[in-house]
C-alpha angles and dihedrals in degrees: 000000000000125000095265093054092046091050091048092050092047092050091045091054092047092058096054109103117241114246114259113259115252100205133056126229090278095052095255121133112260116254130225128222086248088062091051095044091060091062100071107117131101089253095049119031122173129166141171123242118175092346093305122114119228131191101212097170094115091048097057095096094043100047108117092218092053132257093274090069090059093041090055088065099034110142092009144093105275098177096112094047091046091053096042090061091052100228119207125247089256091056090050091050090051089062091070094073091054097048113121101167149316134270117256111260091246090057097051116111108230092319093265112205099179114151096023097314136255094047092289088107128184100208108285125167099076099055097084090049091051092049093050091048092052091047092051091049092051093048090047092050091048091050092049092049092047093048091050091050091048092048091048091049091049092049092049092049093051 
C-alpha cells in the first residue's frame, strides 16, 4: 500500500457508523416503543420517562394523582406529563424501583434531559417559571425607574 491508499482506507473506516449497542448500562437488552406500547392495560401498565421504561402496574392504587393519570399514558412516553406536574425528588427516586429497562438509542426522542436527565432528576419543571418571573420583575423595575426619572425631568423643565 502506498500512503494515498492507506489514507483512503483509514477515512473509509472512520465514516462507517458504529453498530447500535444492544444492552443498557445495567446489562439488560434495550426495549423498543413497540415493547412498551403492548403494556397498556389495567393489569399491565408500562411507560417511558426520560428514556427509561417503567412498569407502574403495582403503583396504580398508590399514585397520589389517581390511577387514571397513569392509565392516560399507559404504553406511551410520559416524560412531558411527568415534568409538567413538577414531581418532587422523592417521587423521582420512587421511579427506580419500577424501572424495567431503557429505550434503544435509536428510539429516543431528542434525548431529553429535562430535570437532570435519565430519570435521576433534580427538580425541573419550575425553573422556566422562576426565570420568567425574575425577568418580568427586572423589566418592571426598569420601567418604574425610567418613568420616575422622566417625570422628575419633566417637572424640573416646567
